[in-house]
mmCIF file of N, CA and C in Angstrom:
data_model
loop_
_atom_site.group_PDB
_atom_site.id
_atom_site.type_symbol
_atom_site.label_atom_id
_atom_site.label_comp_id
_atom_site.label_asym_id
_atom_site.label_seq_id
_atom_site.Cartn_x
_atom_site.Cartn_y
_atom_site.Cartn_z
ATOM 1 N N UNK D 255 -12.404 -7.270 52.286
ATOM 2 C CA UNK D 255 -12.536 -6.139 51.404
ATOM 3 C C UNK D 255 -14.001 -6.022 51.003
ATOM 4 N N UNK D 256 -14.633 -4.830 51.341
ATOM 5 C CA UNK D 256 -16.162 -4.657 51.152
ATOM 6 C C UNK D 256 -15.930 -3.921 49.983
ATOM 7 N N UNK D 257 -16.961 -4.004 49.296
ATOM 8 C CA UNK D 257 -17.678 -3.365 47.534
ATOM 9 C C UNK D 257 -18.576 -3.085 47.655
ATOM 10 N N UNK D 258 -18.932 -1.560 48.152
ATOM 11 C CA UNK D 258 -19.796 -1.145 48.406
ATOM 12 C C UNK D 258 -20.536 -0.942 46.712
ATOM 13 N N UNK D 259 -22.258 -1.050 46.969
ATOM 14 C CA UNK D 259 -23.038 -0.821 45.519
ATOM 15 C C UNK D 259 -22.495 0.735 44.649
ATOM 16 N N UNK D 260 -22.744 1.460 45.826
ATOM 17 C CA UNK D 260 -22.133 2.759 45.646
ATOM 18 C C UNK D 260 -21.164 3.484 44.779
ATOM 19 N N UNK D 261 -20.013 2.804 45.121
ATOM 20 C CA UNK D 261 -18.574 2.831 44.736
ATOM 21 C C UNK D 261 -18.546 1.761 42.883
ATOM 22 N N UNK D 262 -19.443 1.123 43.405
ATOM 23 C CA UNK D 262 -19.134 0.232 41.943
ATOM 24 C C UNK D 262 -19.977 0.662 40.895
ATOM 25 N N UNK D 263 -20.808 1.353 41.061
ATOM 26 C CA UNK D 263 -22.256 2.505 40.205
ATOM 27 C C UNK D 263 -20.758 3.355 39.833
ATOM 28 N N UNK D 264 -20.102 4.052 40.863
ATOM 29 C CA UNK D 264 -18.652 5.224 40.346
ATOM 30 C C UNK D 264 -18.233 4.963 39.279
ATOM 31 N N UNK D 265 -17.639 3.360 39.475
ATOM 32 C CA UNK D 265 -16.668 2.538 38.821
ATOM 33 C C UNK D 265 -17.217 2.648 37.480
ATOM 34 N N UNK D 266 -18.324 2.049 37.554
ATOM 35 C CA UNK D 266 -19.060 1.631 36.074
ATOM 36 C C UNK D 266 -19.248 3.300 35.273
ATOM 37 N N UNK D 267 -19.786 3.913 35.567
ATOM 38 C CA UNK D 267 -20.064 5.432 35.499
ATOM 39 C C UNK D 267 -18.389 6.184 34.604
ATOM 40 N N UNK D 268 -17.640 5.713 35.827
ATOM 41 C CA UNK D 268 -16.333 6.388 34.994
ATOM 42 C C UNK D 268 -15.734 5.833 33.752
ATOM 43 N N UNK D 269 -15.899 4.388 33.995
ATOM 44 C CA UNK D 269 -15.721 3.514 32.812
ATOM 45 C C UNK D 269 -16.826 3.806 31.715
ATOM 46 N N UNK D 270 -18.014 3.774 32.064
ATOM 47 C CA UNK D 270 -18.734 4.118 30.427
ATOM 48 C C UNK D 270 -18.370 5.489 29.823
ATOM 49 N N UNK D 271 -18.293 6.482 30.658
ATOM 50 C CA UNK D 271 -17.868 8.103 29.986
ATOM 51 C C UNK D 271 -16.340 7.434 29.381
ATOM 52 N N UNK D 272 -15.698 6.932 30.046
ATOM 53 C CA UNK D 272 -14.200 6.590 29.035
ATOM 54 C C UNK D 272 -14.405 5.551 27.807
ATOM 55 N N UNK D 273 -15.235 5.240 27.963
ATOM 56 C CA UNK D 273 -15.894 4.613 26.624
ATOM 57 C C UNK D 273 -16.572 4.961 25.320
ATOM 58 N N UNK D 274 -17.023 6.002 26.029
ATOM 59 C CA UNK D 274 -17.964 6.764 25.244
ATOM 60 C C UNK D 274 -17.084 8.006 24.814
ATOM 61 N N UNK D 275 -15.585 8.400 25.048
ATOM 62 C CA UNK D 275 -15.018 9.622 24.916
ATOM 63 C C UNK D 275 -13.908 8.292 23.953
ATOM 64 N N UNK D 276 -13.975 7.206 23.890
ATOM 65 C CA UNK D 276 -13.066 6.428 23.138
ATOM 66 C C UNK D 276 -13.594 6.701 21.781
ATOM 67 N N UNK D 277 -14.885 5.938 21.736
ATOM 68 C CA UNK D 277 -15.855 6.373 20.870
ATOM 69 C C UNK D 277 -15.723 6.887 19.665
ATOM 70 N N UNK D 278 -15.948 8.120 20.736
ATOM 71 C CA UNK D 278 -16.269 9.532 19.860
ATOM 72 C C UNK D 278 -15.051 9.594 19.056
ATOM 73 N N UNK D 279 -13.287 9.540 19.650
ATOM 74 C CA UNK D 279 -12.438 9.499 18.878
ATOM 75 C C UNK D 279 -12.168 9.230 17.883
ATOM 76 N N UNK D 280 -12.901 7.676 18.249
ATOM 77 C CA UNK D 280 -12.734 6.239 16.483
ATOM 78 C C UNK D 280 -13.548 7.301 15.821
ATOM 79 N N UNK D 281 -14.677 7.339 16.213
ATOM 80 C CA UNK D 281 -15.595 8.018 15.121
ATOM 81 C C UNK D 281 -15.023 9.157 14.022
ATOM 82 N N UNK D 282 -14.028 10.195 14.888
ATOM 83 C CA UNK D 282 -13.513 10.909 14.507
ATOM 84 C C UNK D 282 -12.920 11.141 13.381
ATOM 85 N N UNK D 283 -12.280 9.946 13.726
ATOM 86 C CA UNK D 283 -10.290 9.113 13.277
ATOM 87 C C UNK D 283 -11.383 8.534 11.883
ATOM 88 N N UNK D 284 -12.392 7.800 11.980
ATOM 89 C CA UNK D 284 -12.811 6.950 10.724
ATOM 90 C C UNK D 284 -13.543 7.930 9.778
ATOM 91 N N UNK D 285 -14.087 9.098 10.333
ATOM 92 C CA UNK D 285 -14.526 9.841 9.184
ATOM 93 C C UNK D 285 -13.036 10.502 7.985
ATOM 94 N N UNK D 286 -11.764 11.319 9.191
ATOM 95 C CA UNK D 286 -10.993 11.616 8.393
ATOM 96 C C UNK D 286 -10.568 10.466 7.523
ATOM 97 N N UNK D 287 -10.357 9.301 7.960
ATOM 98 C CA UNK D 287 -9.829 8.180 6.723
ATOM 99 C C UNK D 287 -10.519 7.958 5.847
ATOM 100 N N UNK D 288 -12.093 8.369 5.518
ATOM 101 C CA UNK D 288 -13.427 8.363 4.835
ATOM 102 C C UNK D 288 -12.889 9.354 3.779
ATOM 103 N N UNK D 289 -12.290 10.714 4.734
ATOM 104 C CA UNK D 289 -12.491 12.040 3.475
ATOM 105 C C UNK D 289 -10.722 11.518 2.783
ATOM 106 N N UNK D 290 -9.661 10.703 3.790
ATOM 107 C CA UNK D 290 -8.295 10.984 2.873
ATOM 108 C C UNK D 290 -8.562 9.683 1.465
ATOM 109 N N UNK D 291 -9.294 8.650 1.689
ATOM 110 C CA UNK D 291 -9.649 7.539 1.015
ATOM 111 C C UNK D 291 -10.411 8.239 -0.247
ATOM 112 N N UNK D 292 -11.408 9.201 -0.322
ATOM 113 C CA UNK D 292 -12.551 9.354 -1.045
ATOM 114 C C UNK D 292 -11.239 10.554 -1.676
ATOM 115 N N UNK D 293 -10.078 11.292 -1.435
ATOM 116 C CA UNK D 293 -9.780 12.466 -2.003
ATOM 117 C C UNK D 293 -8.664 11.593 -2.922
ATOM 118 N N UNK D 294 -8.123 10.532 -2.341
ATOM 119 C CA UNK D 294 -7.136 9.730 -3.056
ATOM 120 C C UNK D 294 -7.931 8.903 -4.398
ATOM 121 N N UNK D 295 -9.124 8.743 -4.114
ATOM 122 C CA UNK D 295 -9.893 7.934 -5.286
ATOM 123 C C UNK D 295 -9.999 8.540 -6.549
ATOM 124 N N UNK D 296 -10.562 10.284 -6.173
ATOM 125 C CA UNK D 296 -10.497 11.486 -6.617
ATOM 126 C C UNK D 296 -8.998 11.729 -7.434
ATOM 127 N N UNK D 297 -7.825 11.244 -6.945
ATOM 128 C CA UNK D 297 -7.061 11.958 -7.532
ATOM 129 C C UNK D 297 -6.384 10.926 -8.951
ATOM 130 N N UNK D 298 -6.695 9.285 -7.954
ATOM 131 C CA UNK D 298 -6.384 8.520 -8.858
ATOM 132 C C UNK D 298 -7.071 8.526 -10.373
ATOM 133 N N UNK D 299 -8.136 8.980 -10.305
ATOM 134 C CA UNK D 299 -9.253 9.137 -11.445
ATOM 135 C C UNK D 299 -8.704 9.592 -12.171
ATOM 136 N N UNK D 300 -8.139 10.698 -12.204
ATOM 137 C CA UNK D 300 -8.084 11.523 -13.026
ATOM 138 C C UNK D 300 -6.546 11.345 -13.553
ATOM 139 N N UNK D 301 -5.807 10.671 -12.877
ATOM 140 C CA UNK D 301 -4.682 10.062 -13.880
ATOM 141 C C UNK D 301 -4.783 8.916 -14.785
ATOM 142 N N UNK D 302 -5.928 8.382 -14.792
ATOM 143 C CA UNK D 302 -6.463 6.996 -15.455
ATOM 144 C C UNK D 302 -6.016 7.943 -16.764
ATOM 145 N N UNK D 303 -5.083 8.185 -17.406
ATOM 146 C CA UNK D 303 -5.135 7.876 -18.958
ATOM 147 C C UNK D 303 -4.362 7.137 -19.654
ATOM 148 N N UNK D 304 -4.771 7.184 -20.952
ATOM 149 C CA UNK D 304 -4.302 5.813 -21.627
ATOM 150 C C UNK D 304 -2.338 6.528 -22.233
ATOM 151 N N UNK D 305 -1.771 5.531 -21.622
ATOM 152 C CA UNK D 305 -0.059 5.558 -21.900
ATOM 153 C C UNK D 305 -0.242 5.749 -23.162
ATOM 154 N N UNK D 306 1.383 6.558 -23.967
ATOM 155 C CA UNK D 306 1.815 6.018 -24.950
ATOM 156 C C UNK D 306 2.277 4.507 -25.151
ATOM 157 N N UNK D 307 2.055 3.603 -26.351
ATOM 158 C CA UNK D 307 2.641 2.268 -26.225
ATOM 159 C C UNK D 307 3.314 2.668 -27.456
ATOM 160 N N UNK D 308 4.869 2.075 -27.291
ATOM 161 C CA UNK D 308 5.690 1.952 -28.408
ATOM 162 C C UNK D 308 6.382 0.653 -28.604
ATOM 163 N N UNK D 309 6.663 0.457 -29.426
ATOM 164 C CA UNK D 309 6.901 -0.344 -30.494
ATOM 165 C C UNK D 309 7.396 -2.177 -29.460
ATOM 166 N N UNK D 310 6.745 -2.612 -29.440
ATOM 167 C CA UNK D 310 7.495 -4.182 -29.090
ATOM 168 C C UNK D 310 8.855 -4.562 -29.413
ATOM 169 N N UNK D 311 10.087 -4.435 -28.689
ATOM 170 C CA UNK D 311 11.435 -4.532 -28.948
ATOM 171 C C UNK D 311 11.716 -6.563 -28.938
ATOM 172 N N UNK D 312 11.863 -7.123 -30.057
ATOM 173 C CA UNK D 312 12.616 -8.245 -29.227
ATOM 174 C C UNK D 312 13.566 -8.763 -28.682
ATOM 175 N N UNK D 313 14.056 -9.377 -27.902
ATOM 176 C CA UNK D 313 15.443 -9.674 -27.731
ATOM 177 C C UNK D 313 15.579 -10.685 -28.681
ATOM 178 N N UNK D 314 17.035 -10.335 -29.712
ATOM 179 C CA UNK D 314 17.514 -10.764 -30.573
ATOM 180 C C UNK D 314 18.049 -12.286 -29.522
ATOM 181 N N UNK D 315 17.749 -13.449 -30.503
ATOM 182 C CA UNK D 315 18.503 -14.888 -29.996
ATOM 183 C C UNK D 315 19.812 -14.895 -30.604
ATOM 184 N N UNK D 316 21.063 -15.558 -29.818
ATOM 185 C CA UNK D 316 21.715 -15.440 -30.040
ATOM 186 C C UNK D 316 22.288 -16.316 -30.919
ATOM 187 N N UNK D 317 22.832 -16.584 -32.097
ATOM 188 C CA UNK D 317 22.754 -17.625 -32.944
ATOM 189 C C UNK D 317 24.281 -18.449 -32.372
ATOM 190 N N UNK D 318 24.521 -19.293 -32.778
ATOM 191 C CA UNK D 318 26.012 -20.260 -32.474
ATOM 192 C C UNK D 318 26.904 -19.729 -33.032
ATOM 193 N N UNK D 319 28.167 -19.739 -32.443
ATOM 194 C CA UNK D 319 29.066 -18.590 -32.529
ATOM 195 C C UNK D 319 30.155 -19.362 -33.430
ATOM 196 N N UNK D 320 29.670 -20.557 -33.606
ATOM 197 C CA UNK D 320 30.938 -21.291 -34.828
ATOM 198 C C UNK D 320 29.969 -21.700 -35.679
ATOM 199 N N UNK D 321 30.855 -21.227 -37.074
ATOM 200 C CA UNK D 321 29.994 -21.955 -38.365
ATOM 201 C C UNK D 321 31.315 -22.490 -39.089
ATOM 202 N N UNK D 322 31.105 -23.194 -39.148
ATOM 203 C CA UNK D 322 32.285 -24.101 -39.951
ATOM 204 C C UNK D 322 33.669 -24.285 -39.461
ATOM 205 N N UNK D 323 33.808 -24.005 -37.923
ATOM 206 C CA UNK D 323 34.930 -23.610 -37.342
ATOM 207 C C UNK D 323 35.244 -22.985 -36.838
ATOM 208 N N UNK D 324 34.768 -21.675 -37.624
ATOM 209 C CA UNK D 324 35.340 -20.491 -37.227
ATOM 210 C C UNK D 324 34.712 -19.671 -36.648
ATOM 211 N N UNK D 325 35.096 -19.427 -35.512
ATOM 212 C CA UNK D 325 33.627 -18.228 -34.913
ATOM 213 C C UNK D 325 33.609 -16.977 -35.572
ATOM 214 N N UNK D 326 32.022 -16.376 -35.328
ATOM 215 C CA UNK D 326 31.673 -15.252 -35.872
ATOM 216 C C UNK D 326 32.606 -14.199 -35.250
ATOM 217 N N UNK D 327 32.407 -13.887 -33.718
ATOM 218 C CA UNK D 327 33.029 -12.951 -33.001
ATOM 219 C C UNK D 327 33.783 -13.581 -32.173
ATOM 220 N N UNK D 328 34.328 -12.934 -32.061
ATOM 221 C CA UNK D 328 35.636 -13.112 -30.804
ATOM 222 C C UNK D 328 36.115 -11.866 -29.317
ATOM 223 N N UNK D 329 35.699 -12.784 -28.483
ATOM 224 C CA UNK D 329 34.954 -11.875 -27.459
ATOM 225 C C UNK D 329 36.304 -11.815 -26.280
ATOM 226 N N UNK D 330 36.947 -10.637 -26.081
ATOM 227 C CA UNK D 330 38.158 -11.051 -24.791
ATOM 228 C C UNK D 330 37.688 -11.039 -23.579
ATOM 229 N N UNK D 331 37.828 -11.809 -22.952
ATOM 230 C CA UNK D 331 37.836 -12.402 -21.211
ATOM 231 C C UNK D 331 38.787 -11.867 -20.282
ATOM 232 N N UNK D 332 38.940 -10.318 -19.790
ATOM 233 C CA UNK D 332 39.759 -10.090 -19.002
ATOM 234 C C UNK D 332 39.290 -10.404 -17.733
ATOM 235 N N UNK D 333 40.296 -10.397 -16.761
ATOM 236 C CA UNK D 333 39.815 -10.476 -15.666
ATOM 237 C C UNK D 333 40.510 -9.396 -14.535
ATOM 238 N N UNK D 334 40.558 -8.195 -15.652
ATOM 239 C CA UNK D 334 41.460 -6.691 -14.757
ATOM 240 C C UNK D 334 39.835 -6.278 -14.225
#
């Protein structure tokens, strides 16, 4: 199998234009992600405001449910 200089100058030739048309694509592709990144930064900004904060709720502890015997509540356990 001969390889001519010729034929491999083609080779290389067709391969750099497909390289160079890859390129150009990324280039393309990375500016739009430049403008959707920079319009999302833009939009986040401007929701930066400060929440209402209300009131700190605690969860009540639950105290022991017998005092002297007798429980406080009395809770039914179905199992319908």
């Amino acid at each position: 199998m001969n390889i001519d200089i010729e034929t491999l100058q083609k080779a290389l030739k067709k391969f750099y234009e497909a390289v160079q048309t890859i390129v150009q694509w990324i280039h393309q592709a990375w500016e739009q992600v430049k403008e959707i990144v920079w319009f999302y930064e833009e939009c986040t900004e401007e929701r930066k405001s400060p929440r209402a904060v209300y009131g700190y709720v605690k969860n009540k502890v639950m105290k022991s449910q017998v005092l002297n015997r007798k429980p406080m509540r009395i809770r039914a356990r179905t199992t319908c």
